[in-house]
Coordinates of C-alpha atoms and ligand atoms in Angstrom, one line a residue:
X161 CA 4.2 44.1 23.9
X162 CA 5.5 43.0 20.5
X163 CA 3.9 40.1 18.8
X164 CA 6.5 37.8 17.3
X165 CA 6.6 36.9 13.7
X166 CA 5.7 33.1 13.6
X167 CA 8.2 32.4 10.8
X168 CA 11.0 34.2 12.6
X169 CA 10.3 32.1 15.8
X170 CA 10.5 28.9 13.8
X171 CA 13.1 29.7 11.2
X172 CA 15.3 32.4 12.8
X173 CA 15.8 35.7 11.0
X174 CA 18.0 34.6 8.2
X175 CA 16.3 34.4 4.9
X176 CA 18.1 33.6 1.7
X177 CA 16.2 35.0 -1.2
X178 CA 15.9 33.2 -4.5
X179 CA 18.1 35.1 -6.9
X180 CA 19.0 32.3 -9.3
X181 CA 18.1 34.2 -12.3
X182 CA 15.3 34.3 -14.9
X183 CA 15.8 30.8 -16.3
X184 CA 15.3 28.9 -13.0
X185 CA 12.0 28.9 -11.3
X186 CA 10.8 27.0 -8.3
X187 CA 7.4 26.8 -6.8
X188 CA 5.1 24.8 -4.5
X189 CA 1.8 23.5 -5.7
X190 CA -0.7 22.7 -2.8
X191 CA -4.4 22.4 -2.7
X192 CA -7.5 21.7 -0.6
X193 CA -6.3 23.1 2.7
X194 CA -9.9 23.4 4.0
X195 CA -9.2 26.1 6.6
X196 CA -12.1 26.2 9.0
X197 CA -12.8 22.4 8.9
X198 CA -14.2 21.0 12.1
X199 CA -14.0 24.4 13.8
X200 CA -17.3 24.0 15.5
X201 CA -16.7 20.5 16.7
X202 CA -13.1 20.5 17.9
X203 CA -11.0 23.6 18.3
X204 CA -7.6 21.7 18.5
X205 CA -8.3 19.5 15.5
X206 CA -9.4 22.6 13.6
X207 CA -6.0 24.2 14.3
X208 CA -4.4 21.2 12.5
X209 CA -5.6 22.6 9.2
X210 CA -4.1 26.0 9.9
X211 CA -0.9 24.3 11.0
X212 CA -0.8 22.4 7.7
X213 CA -1.1 25.8 5.9
X214 CA 1.7 27.3 7.9
X215 CA 3.8 24.2 7.2
X216 CA 3.4 24.8 3.4
X217 CA 4.5 28.4 3.9
X218 CA 7.5 27.3 5.9
X219 CA 8.4 24.8 3.1
X220 CA 8.2 27.7 0.6
X221 CA 10.7 29.7 2.7
X222 CA 13.0 26.7 3.3
X223 CA 13.1 25.8 -0.4
X224 CA 13.5 29.4 -1.6
X225 CA 10.6 29.1 -4.0
X226 CA 9.4 32.0 -6.3
X227 CA 5.7 31.4 -5.6
X228 CA 3.1 29.1 -4.2
X229 CA 0.0 27.8 -6.1
X230 CA -3.2 27.0 -4.2
X231 CA -5.7 25.0 -6.3
X232 CA -8.8 26.0 -4.5
X233 CA -10.8 24.9 -1.4
X234 CA -8.4 27.0 0.7
X235 CA -11.4 27.5 3.0
X236 CA -13.9 24.7 3.8
X237 CA -16.9 27.1 3.7
X238 CA -17.9 30.7 3.9
X239 CA -18.6 30.2 7.6
X240 CA -15.5 31.1 9.5
X241 CA -15.1 31.9 13.2
X242 CA -13.4 35.3 13.8
X243 CA -10.6 33.8 15.9
X244 CA -9.6 31.4 13.2
X245 CA -9.6 34.0 10.5
X246 CA -7.6 36.4 12.7
X247 CA -5.0 33.6 13.0
X248 CA -4.9 33.0 9.3
X249 CA -4.5 36.7 8.5
X250 CA -1.7 36.9 11.1
X251 CA 0.2 34.0 9.5
X252 CA -0.2 35.6 6.0
X253 CA 1.0 39.0 7.3
X254 CA 4.0 37.4 9.0
X255 CA 4.8 35.5 5.8
X256 CA 4.7 38.6 3.7
X257 CA 6.8 40.5 6.2
X258 CA 9.3 37.7 6.7
X259 CA 9.8 37.2 2.9
X260 CA 9.6 40.9 2.1
X261 CA 6.7 40.1 -0.2
X262 CA 9.0 38.1 -2.6
X263 CA 7.0 34.9 -2.5
X264 CA 3.5 35.4 -4.0
X265 CA 0.7 33.1 -3.0
X266 CA -1.4 32.6 -6.1
X267 CA -4.9 31.1 -5.5
X268 CA -8.2 30.3 -7.2
X269 CA -11.6 29.6 -5.6
X270 CA -12.8 26.0 -5.3
X271 CA -16.3 24.8 -4.7
X272 CA -15.8 24.9 -0.9
X273 CA -14.6 28.5 -0.9
X274 CA -18.0 29.7 -2.1
X275 CA -20.1 27.2 -0.1
X276 CA -22.5 28.0 2.6
X277 CA -23.8 25.3 4.8
X278 CA -27.1 27.0 5.8
X279 CA -30.1 25.4 4.1
X280 CA -31.8 26.5 1.0
X281 CA -29.7 29.5 0.1
X282 CA -27.8 29.6 -3.2
X283 CA -25.0 31.7 -2.0
X284 CA -22.5 30.9 -4.7
X285 CA -24.1 33.5 -7.0
X286 CA -23.3 36.4 -4.7
X287 CA -19.6 36.0 -5.5
X288 CA -18.3 36.3 -2.0
X289 CA -15.3 34.4 -0.5
X290 CA -12.7 34.8 2.1
X291 CA -10.1 34.5 -0.6
X292 CA -11.5 37.7 -2.1
X293 CA -10.9 39.4 1.3
X294 CA -7.3 38.1 1.5
X295 CA -6.8 39.3 -2.1
X296 CA -8.1 42.8 -1.2
X297 CA -5.8 42.9 1.8
X298 CA -2.9 42.2 -0.5
X299 CA -2.0 38.9 1.2
X300 CA -2.7 36.7 -1.8
X301 CA -3.1 37.0 -5.5
X302 CA -6.5 35.6 -6.5
X303 CA -6.7 34.8 -10.2
X304 CA -10.1 34.9 -11.9
X305 CA -10.7 35.1 -15.7
X306 CA -13.6 37.0 -17.2
X307 CA -15.1 34.1 -19.2
X308 CA -17.8 36.3 -20.7
X309 CA -15.2 38.5 -22.4
X310 CA -13.8 38.2 -25.9
X311 CA -11.1 35.6 -26.2
X312 CA -8.1 37.9 -26.0
X313 CA -9.6 39.7 -23.0
X314 CA -10.5 36.6 -20.9
X315 CA -7.2 36.6 -19.1
X316 CA -6.1 40.1 -18.2
X317 CA -2.8 40.5 -16.5
X318 CA -3.2 40.7 -12.7
X319 CA -3.2 44.3 -11.7
X320 CA -1.8 45.0 -8.2
X321 CA -3.8 48.3 -7.9
X322 CA -7.2 47.0 -8.8
X323 CA -6.3 43.5 -7.5
X324 CA -8.0 41.8 -10.4
X325 CA -6.8 39.7 -13.2
X326 CA -6.7 36.2 -14.7
X327 CA -3.0 35.7 -15.2
X328 CA 0.3 36.6 -13.7
X329 CA 3.9 36.3 -15.0
X330 CA 6.7 35.4 -12.6
X331 CA 10.1 35.2 -14.4
X332 CA 9.4 33.1 -17.5
X333 CA 6.4 31.3 -16.1
X334 CA 2.9 32.5 -16.9
X335 CA 0.1 31.4 -14.6
X336 CA -3.5 31.4 -15.8
X337 CA -6.4 30.8 -13.4
X338 CA -10.2 30.8 -13.1
X339 CA -12.6 30.3 -10.3
X340 CA -14.4 26.9 -9.9
X341 CA -16.3 26.3 -13.1
X342 CA -19.0 24.0 -11.8
X343 CA -19.6 20.3 -12.3
X344 CA -19.3 20.5 -16.1
X345 CA -16.4 22.8 -16.9
X346 CA -15.8 21.2 -20.4
X347 CA -17.7 23.9 -22.3
X348 CA -15.5 26.6 -20.6
X349 CA -12.2 24.8 -21.3
X350 CA -12.2 25.2 -25.1
X351 CA -12.7 29.0 -24.5
X352 CA -9.9 28.9 -22.0
X353 CA -7.6 27.1 -24.4
X354 CA -8.2 29.7 -27.1
X355 CA -7.4 32.5 -24.6
X356 CA -4.1 31.0 -23.5
X357 CA -1.2 32.4 -25.5
X358 CA 1.3 29.8 -26.9
X359 CA 4.7 31.4 -26.5
X360 CA 7.8 29.2 -26.6
X361 CA 9.6 31.6 -24.2
X362 CA 7.0 31.0 -21.5
X363 CA 6.2 28.0 -19.4
X364 CA 2.4 28.0 -19.1
X365 CA 0.6 26.9 -16.0
X366 CA -3.2 26.6 -15.8
X367 CA -4.6 26.6 -12.3
X368 CA -8.0 24.8 -12.1
X369 CA -10.3 23.2 -9.6
X370 CA -11.7 19.9 -11.0
X371 CA -10.9 16.2 -10.8
X372 CA -10.1 13.6 -13.5
X373 CA -12.5 10.7 -14.0
X374 CA -11.3 7.4 -12.6
X375 CA -8.8 8.9 -10.2
X376 CA -11.2 8.5 -7.2
X377 CA -13.8 5.8 -6.9
X378 CA -17.4 6.9 -7.3
X379 CA -16.4 10.6 -7.6
X380 CA -17.3 12.3 -10.9
X381 CA -14.6 14.0 -12.9
X382 CA -13.6 15.2 -16.3
X383 CA -12.7 12.6 -18.9
X384 CA -9.0 12.9 -19.6
X385 CA -9.6 12.7 -23.4
X386 CA -11.7 15.8 -23.2
X387 CA -8.8 18.0 -22.0
X388 CA -6.1 16.7 -24.4
X389 CA -6.6 19.9 -26.5
X390 CA -5.2 21.9 -23.6
X391 CA -1.9 20.0 -23.6
X392 CA -0.5 22.0 -26.6
X393 CA -0.8 25.3 -24.7
X394 CA -0.4 24.2 -21.1
X395 CA 2.9 22.9 -19.8
X396 CA 1.6 22.2 -16.3
X397 CA -2.1 21.7 -15.4
X398 CA -2.2 22.5 -11.7
X399 CA -5.3 21.0 -10.2
X400 CA -7.1 20.9 -6.9
X401 CA -10.4 19.3 -5.9
X402 CA -9.7 15.5 -5.5
X403 CA -8.2 14.9 -2.0
X404 CA -6.2 12.0 -3.4
X405 CA -2.9 12.8 -5.1
X406 CA -2.3 12.0 -8.8
X407 CA 0.1 12.8 -11.6
X408 CA -1.0 12.0 -15.2
X409 CA 0.8 12.0 -18.5
X410 CA 3.6 14.1 -17.0
X411 CA 1.6 17.3 -17.3
X412 CA -1.5 17.0 -15.0
X413 CA -0.8 17.4 -11.3
X414 CA -3.1 17.1 -8.3
X415 CA -1.3 17.2 -4.9
X416 CA -4.3 16.1 -2.7
X417 CA -5.6 17.7 0.4
X418 CA -3.0 19.0 2.9
X419 CA -4.8 17.5 6.0
X420 CA -7.4 14.7 6.2
X421 CA -10.8 16.4 5.9
X422 CA -12.6 13.1 6.5
X423 CA -11.4 9.6 7.6
X424 CA -11.1 8.3 4.0
X425 CA -8.5 11.0 3.2
X426 CA -6.1 9.3 5.6
X427 CA -5.9 6.3 3.2
X428 CA -4.9 8.6 0.3
X429 CA -1.4 9.6 -0.7
X430 CA -1.5 13.4 -0.2
X431 CA 0.9 16.3 0.2
X432 CA 2.4 19.1 -1.9
X433 CA 4.6 19.3 -5.0
X434 CA 7.9 21.1 -5.2
X435 CA 8.4 22.0 -8.8
X436 CA 11.7 23.2 -10.4
X437 CA 11.7 24.5 -13.9
X438 CA 14.9 25.1 -15.8
X439 CA 15.3 26.6 -19.2
X440 CA 18.1 24.9 -21.0
X441 CA 19.0 25.2 -24.7
X442 CA 15.6 27.0 -25.4
X443 CA 13.7 24.1 -23.8
X444 CA 12.0 23.8 -20.5
X445 CA 13.0 21.0 -18.1
X446 CA 10.8 20.2 -15.2
X447 CA 11.5 18.3 -11.9
X448 CA 8.6 17.5 -9.6
X449 CA 9.2 16.3 -6.0
X450 CA 6.5 15.1 -3.7
X451 CA 6.6 16.4 -0.1
X452 CA 4.4 14.8 2.5
X453 CA 3.2 17.1 5.3
X454 CA 3.4 16.3 9.0
X455 CA -0.2 15.5 9.6
X456 CA -2.0 14.6 12.8
X457 CA -1.6 10.8 13.5
X458 CA -4.8 8.7 13.5
X459 CA -5.8 5.2 14.5
X460 CA -8.6 2.8 14.0
X461 CA -10.1 0.5 16.7
X462 CA -13.0 -1.9 16.5
X463 CA -14.9 -3.0 19.6
X464 CA -17.5 -5.8 19.6
X465 CA -20.4 -5.4 22.0
X466 CA -21.6 -8.9 22.5
X467 CA -22.5 -8.8 26.2
X468 CA -25.9 -7.9 27.7
X469 CA -25.7 -4.5 29.2
X470 CA -28.0 -3.2 32.0
X471 CA -27.6 0.4 31.1
X472 CA -25.8 3.0 29.0
X473 CA -23.2 3.6 31.7
X474 CA -22.1 -0.1 31.6
X475 CA -21.5 0.1 27.9
X476 CA -19.4 3.3 28.3
X477 CA -17.3 1.6 31.0
X478 CA -16.9 -1.5 28.8
X479 CA -15.7 0.6 25.8
X480 CA -13.4 2.8 28.0
X481 CA -11.8 -0.3 29.5
X482 CA -11.3 -1.9 26.1
X483 CA -9.7 1.3 24.8
X484 CA -7.5 1.8 27.8
X485 CA -6.0 -1.6 27.4
X486 CA -5.5 -1.5 23.6
X487 CA -4.2 2.1 23.7
X488 CA -1.9 1.5 26.6
X489 CA 1.1 2.2 24.5
X490 CA 0.0 5.9 24.0
X491 CA 1.9 7.3 27.0
X492 CA 1.4 11.0 26.2
X493 CA 0.3 13.7 28.5
X494 CA -3.5 14.2 28.1
X495 CA -3.7 17.8 27.0
X496 CA -5.8 18.8 24.0
X497 CA -3.0 21.1 22.7
X498 CA -0.5 18.2 22.6
X499 CA 0.0 17.7 18.8
X500 CA 1.2 14.1 19.4
X501 CA -2.3 13.0 20.5
X502 CA -3.9 11.0 17.6
X503 CA -7.4 11.0 16.3
X504 CA -9.3 7.8 17.0
X505 CA -11.8 6.3 14.5
X506 CA -13.8 3.9 16.6
X507 CA -16.0 1.2 15.0
X508 CA -18.6 -0.4 17.2
X509 CA -19.8 -3.8 16.1
X510 CA -21.7 -6.8 17.4
X511 CA -25.1 -6.7 19.0
X512 CA -27.0 -3.5 18.8
X513 CA -27.7 -2.2 22.4
X514 CA -31.3 -2.1 23.4
X515 CA -33.2 1.2 23.2
X516 CA -32.6 2.1 26.9
X517 CA -28.9 1.6 26.5
X518 CA -28.5 3.5 23.2
X519 CA -25.1 5.2 22.9
X520 CA -25.0 9.0 23.0
X521 CA -22.0 9.6 20.7
X522 CA -21.3 13.1 22.0
X523 CA -21.2 11.9 25.6
X524 CA -19.1 8.9 24.8
X525 CA -16.6 11.0 22.8
X526 CA -16.2 13.4 25.6
X527 CA -15.6 10.7 28.1
X528 CA -13.0 8.9 25.9
X529 CA -11.1 12.2 25.3
X530 CA -11.2 13.0 29.0
X531 CA -9.6 9.6 29.9
X532 CA -7.3 8.9 27.0
X533 CA -4.6 10.9 25.1
X534 CA -6.7 11.4 22.0
X535 CA -7.5 14.7 20.4
X536 CA -10.8 13.6 18.8
X537 CA -12.9 10.5 18.3
X538 CA -15.2 9.7 15.5
X539 CA -17.6 6.9 16.3
X540 CA -19.1 4.6 13.6
X541 CA -22.0 2.4 14.9
X542 CA -22.0 -0.7 12.7
X543 CA -24.1 -3.1 14.7
X544 CA -25.8 -6.1 13.1
X545 CA -29.5 -5.7 13.1
X546 CA -31.4 -8.0 15.5
X547 CA -32.9 -11.0 13.8
X548 CA -36.7 -10.8 13.4
X549 CA -38.6 -13.4 15.4
X550 CA -41.4 -15.4 13.8
X551 CA -43.9 -13.6 15.9
X552 CA -42.9 -10.2 14.6
X553 CA -43.3 -11.5 11.0
X554 CA -46.8 -12.7 11.8
X555 CA -47.7 -9.4 13.5
X556 CA -46.4 -7.4 10.5
X557 CA -48.5 -9.6 8.2
X558 CA -51.6 -8.8 10.2
X559 CA -51.3 -5.1 10.2
Ligands
MN729 MN1 -11.7 19.9 -1.4

């Protein structure tokens, strides 16, 4: 039995390689793919993240790019089910084979790539990641600078034999990258600036995993004034970390997460950047286009529970009936592998059910997905608290 190359199945076997010469470079900048997200909770939803990754690789082939940048959080944690990793390795192998290794995937580690969910263990210090494995298998180029070294040795050229290095040159573009530098990377950045070589013949990209203050509400980031010093040596600051897309001052770029990792991500503009760099009359010209990915659809529904319910089953029937009528228009086949089936974010409001009727979210979710064409349901219980009676105040005062 031969296992088909997934890119050949989708794109046919004709590949046009990018041979437009040294002065024209094209790349895709993506980030925060979060492979492995929701893998324990919902297998089909979890595949959406792998699907988004495959879509990025397909875009790279279709647009004949020279390389792909991944700004960290490629994986959602160190915990990865074997089946999922096998799938990812197969896709990367197929990609390498289909493109004859001409499109390099250049990545750095984000905070999630080194994160372990188990309690109480500082695993980050052990320096392991799935990206390191993919790098050792020759499927990606993982950039990491040696920040303890002397300035001129911080960024060694990536060596394909040792599979180590902090920078790589493709045509007249030089890409510098480091691992996630923690929550306060400022002290490292002046070191990094000194180590980046200013050369008018090269277009410098710095690949980093941090956010910029003010771009996301209540999420800490770096003050933009504190990185102005990089501007003179960096033509394109390629970021990852914030799941919301932003472009600042025509040199700072953050594409946002490729799938919605949590419900709030759905409200953000997200996607990938397709960047073209052309050297014209000794000057670099840059064109950045935004590409949105085909993500899983989602919908929000609010149900008010104002009736008296005798038992848990009555509540479930009530919710199911409400949903069946409001989602009537979804006439898809109910099969979890159907990619058209949306995710439902369900808000329950009104009177909080009594203790004996308390909602079991897992049960309710299972029943909803069994009866309606939805891939997954996330339930938010936002009931108003029952008013305290005068008696309960008096009792509380006595105790
Ligand atoms: Mn992330």
